[in-house]
Each structure stands twice: as C-alpha cells, then as structure tokens.
Short mmCIF file of C-alpha atoms in Angstrom, two decimals:
data_model
loop_
_atom_site.label_atom_id
_atom_site.label_comp_id
_atom_site.label_asym_id
_atom_site.label_seq_id
_atom_site.Cartn_x
_atom_site.Cartn_y
_atom_site.Cartn_z
CA MET A 237 16.58 40.25 -25.42
CA SER A 238 20.18 39.33 -25.94
CA ASP A 239 21.25 41.17 -22.77
CA ASP A 240 20.28 38.35 -20.40
CA GLN A 241 21.56 39.35 -16.95
CA ARG A 242 19.61 36.72 -15.02
CA ILE A 243 21.44 34.50 -12.57
CA HIS A 244 20.82 30.91 -13.58
CA PRO A 245 20.04 28.49 -10.74
CA SER A 246 22.66 25.99 -9.67
CA LYS A 247 22.29 22.47 -10.99
CA VAL A 248 23.56 20.96 -7.73
CA ALA A 249 22.19 23.15 -4.92
CA GLY A 250 20.06 21.80 -2.10
CA ASP A 251 16.28 22.08 -2.04
CA ARG A 252 15.94 25.45 -0.35
CA ALA A 253 18.67 27.15 -2.36
CA SER A 254 17.23 25.68 -5.57
CA LEU A 255 13.68 26.83 -4.89
CA ILE A 256 14.79 30.33 -3.95
CA ALA A 257 17.10 30.56 -6.98
CA PHE A 258 14.41 29.37 -9.37
CA LEU A 259 11.93 31.88 -7.93
CA ASP A 260 14.45 34.70 -8.30
CA TYR A 261 15.17 33.53 -11.85
CA GLN A 262 11.45 33.72 -12.69
CA ARG A 263 11.23 37.19 -11.13
CA ALA A 264 14.21 38.28 -13.23
CA THR A 265 12.55 36.83 -16.33
CA LEU A 266 9.47 39.02 -15.84
CA ALA A 267 11.70 42.07 -15.36
CA MET A 268 13.64 41.19 -18.52
CA LYS A 269 10.42 40.90 -20.55
CA CYS A 270 9.52 44.45 -19.51
CA GLN A 271 12.97 45.96 -19.93
CA GLY A 272 13.31 48.91 -22.26
CA LEU A 273 9.59 49.46 -22.82
CA SER A 274 7.69 52.69 -22.24
CA GLY A 275 4.76 52.93 -19.87
CA GLU A 276 2.40 52.91 -22.83
CA GLN A 277 4.01 49.83 -24.32
CA LEU A 278 3.75 48.04 -20.97
CA LYS A 279 -0.01 48.71 -21.05
CA GLN A 280 -0.50 47.19 -24.52
CA LYS A 281 -2.61 44.09 -24.87
CA ALA A 282 -1.68 41.50 -27.49
CA VAL A 283 -5.15 40.05 -27.96
CA PRO A 284 -8.29 42.21 -28.17
CA THR A 285 -10.30 39.75 -26.09
CA SER A 286 -7.72 39.61 -23.28
CA GLY A 287 -7.03 42.14 -20.57
CA LEU A 288 -3.45 40.93 -20.10
CA SER A 289 -0.61 43.39 -20.40
CA LEU A 290 2.96 43.33 -19.13
CA LEU A 291 2.13 46.08 -16.65
CA GLY A 292 -0.87 44.10 -15.44
CA LEU A 293 1.38 41.07 -14.93
CA VAL A 294 3.83 43.15 -12.87
CA ARG A 295 1.00 44.51 -10.74
CA HIS A 296 -0.42 41.00 -10.35
CA ALA A 297 3.01 39.69 -9.33
CA ALA A 298 3.22 42.38 -6.63
CA GLU A 299 -0.17 41.33 -5.26
CA VAL A 300 0.67 37.63 -5.37
CA GLU A 301 4.01 38.18 -3.64
CA ARG A 302 2.32 40.14 -0.89
CA SER A 303 -0.53 37.71 -0.42
CA TRP A 304 1.53 34.52 -0.25
CA PHE A 305 4.45 35.80 1.80
CA ARG A 306 2.91 38.51 3.97
CA MET A 307 -0.62 37.23 4.44
CA VAL A 308 -0.16 33.47 4.29
CA LEU A 309 3.37 32.97 5.60
CA ASN A 310 3.56 35.91 8.04
CA GLY A 311 -0.11 36.12 8.99
CA GLU A 312 -0.25 39.85 8.23
CA ASP A 313 -3.47 41.62 7.40
CA CYS A 314 -2.55 43.54 4.27
CA LYS A 315 -5.04 45.11 1.94
CA ALA A 316 -4.74 44.80 -1.82
CA LEU A 317 -2.66 47.44 -3.53
CA TRP A 318 -5.34 47.62 -6.20
CA PRO A 319 -8.73 46.64 -4.72
CA ARG A 320 -11.07 44.55 -6.86
CA ILE A 321 -13.34 46.26 -9.37
CA LYS A 322 -16.74 44.58 -9.66
CA GLY A 323 -15.22 41.36 -8.31
CA GLU A 324 -12.33 41.35 -10.80
CA PHE A 325 -8.64 41.70 -10.03
CA ALA A 326 -7.99 45.42 -10.45
CA GLU A 327 -4.28 44.99 -11.03
CA PHE A 328 -5.04 44.01 -14.62
CA HIS A 329 -6.88 47.31 -15.27
CA VAL A 330 -3.92 49.40 -16.37
CA ASP A 331 -5.30 52.17 -18.55
CA ASP A 332 -4.60 54.78 -15.84
CA ALA A 333 -1.84 52.85 -14.09
CA ASP A 334 1.56 54.27 -13.28
CA ALA A 335 4.35 51.95 -14.45
CA ASP A 336 7.00 53.35 -12.08
CA GLU A 337 4.67 52.89 -9.12
CA ALA A 338 3.90 49.31 -10.15
CA PHE A 339 7.56 48.37 -10.48
CA THR A 340 8.36 50.02 -7.13
CA PHE A 341 5.57 48.08 -5.41
CA TRP A 342 6.68 44.85 -7.11
CA ARG A 343 10.34 45.25 -6.13
CA GLU A 344 9.35 46.08 -2.56
CA ALA A 345 7.05 43.04 -2.48
CA CYS A 346 9.85 40.79 -3.73
CA GLU A 347 12.24 42.10 -1.06
CA GLY A 348 9.57 41.54 1.59
CA SER A 349 9.01 38.03 0.28
CA ARG A 350 12.71 37.22 0.45
CA ALA A 351 12.84 38.46 4.04
CA ALA A 352 9.74 36.45 4.97
CA ALA A 353 11.20 33.27 3.46
CA ASP A 354 14.56 33.86 5.15
CA ALA A 355 12.80 34.13 8.51
CA VAL A 356 11.40 30.61 8.20
CA GLU A 357 13.84 28.00 9.45
CA SER A 358 12.84 25.04 7.31
CA LEU A 359 11.07 24.38 4.03
CA ASP A 360 8.88 22.03 6.02
CA ASP A 361 7.80 24.62 8.60
CA THR A 362 4.08 25.26 8.29
CA VAL A 363 1.51 27.91 9.01
CA ASP A 364 -2.23 27.59 9.38
CA PHE A 365 -4.02 29.82 6.89
CA ARG A 366 -7.80 29.79 6.81
CA GLY A 367 -7.90 26.20 7.99
CA GLU A 368 -5.19 24.91 5.66
CA VAL A 369 -1.70 23.87 6.66
CA ILE A 370 0.83 25.40 4.25
CA SER A 371 4.61 24.94 4.21
CA LEU A 372 7.31 27.29 3.01
CA ARG A 373 8.12 24.60 0.42
CA TYR A 374 4.58 24.89 -0.96
CA VAL A 375 4.69 28.71 -1.06
CA LEU A 376 8.00 28.78 -2.93
CA THR A 377 6.89 26.07 -5.37
CA HIS A 378 3.57 27.78 -5.97
CA MET A 379 5.28 31.11 -6.63
CA ILE A 380 7.63 29.51 -9.18
CA GLU A 381 4.58 28.06 -10.93
CA GLU A 382 2.78 31.41 -10.80
CA TYR A 383 5.66 33.28 -12.39
CA ALA A 384 6.41 30.56 -14.95
CA ARG A 385 2.82 30.60 -16.18
CA HIS A 386 2.68 34.36 -16.43
CA ASN A 387 6.14 34.57 -17.99
CA GLY A 388 4.70 32.51 -20.85
CA HIS A 389 2.10 35.24 -21.24
CA ALA A 390 4.87 37.83 -21.03
CA ASP A 391 6.71 36.13 -23.93
CA LEU A 392 3.69 36.56 -26.18
CA LEU A 393 2.96 40.09 -25.00
CA ARG A 394 6.52 41.27 -25.56
CA GLU A 395 6.68 39.73 -29.02
CA ALA A 396 3.41 41.46 -29.94
CA ILE A 397 4.71 44.82 -28.72
CA ASP A 398 8.05 45.02 -30.51
CA GLY A 399 8.92 41.61 -31.93
CA GLU A 400 11.49 40.86 -29.24
CA VAL A 401 11.73 37.20 -28.32
CA GLY A 402 13.93 35.32 -25.93
CA GLU A 403 13.88 33.10 -22.92
#
C-alpha cells in the first residue's frame, strides 16, 4: 500500500474542519485497504470464527453512514440496505454480495453524510433522536471512532488476503 493518496488532516485547523478531515481520512483508509482486490478477495475472512470481511466492513460503513447522518441527524426514515437476518446485521453476510453495488452504496452514503453535515450550522447544534439529544460534534466523533475501529480490522484482513500492510 505504498500508493497512499489520502489527504492528511491539517494539524492547525479548527474543530469542525478537523473532525470532517479526520472522518474523510478514515473513509479513505477503508477504501485504500480494499484497493486492487477482486470481489472474491473482498469476501475473504481472515479468521474462521469471524464473519468479518473487507466487503462486510464496506457494507457496514454504508449502513452506519446512513443511520447516523440520515436517520439521526436528518430525521429521515430510511430502511436498511441489507435487512437483518435472524437478528444479525446482514451487511456482514457477503457470500452472495455484489462488491460494486456495495461500494456504490457506500460512496453515495458518504456523499449524503457530507451534505447532511454541511447543512448543520454548528457542531453544537442538536437533534432529538429517540429521546436523546445528539450534536453534530457527537455524530462526527462517533463516526471517526467507528471507522478507526473497523480500519484496524481492515489492516488484519488485508494482510491475511495478500500480505499487504500499511497505514
């Protein structure tokens, strides 16, 4: 993964610009971990006891983007792209999944998330979601945490697939 095209966040930007840049950096990291792999490779699981795959992480990221920005922040009623199977997140069930479709949904979700965040005036502006008060600051911070955690998984998955390592 020597072809790192990610835009590194500024070390002196204000809060909003920093949070948005770090979230975009994490998004770009997930894309980089998947770059150059076939659909079948994206479906591979590194550990027999785990259902995690890079494709599952991309599908999960699409769902998380949609839920936090569209449902929570915008108050939209949007159904899951991949409805639960026996109570489990279906996005991780990738045996019959289409990689191109997943990446299209994820990119569209990210664009929608950027637009939703841009429409909120302040990081401190809040929405009421199911009885909880949630700020844009919280949503952005949570999404950075979500991606960072799963990008750690993506590191291990990519290394197991083809030995590639990198930030």
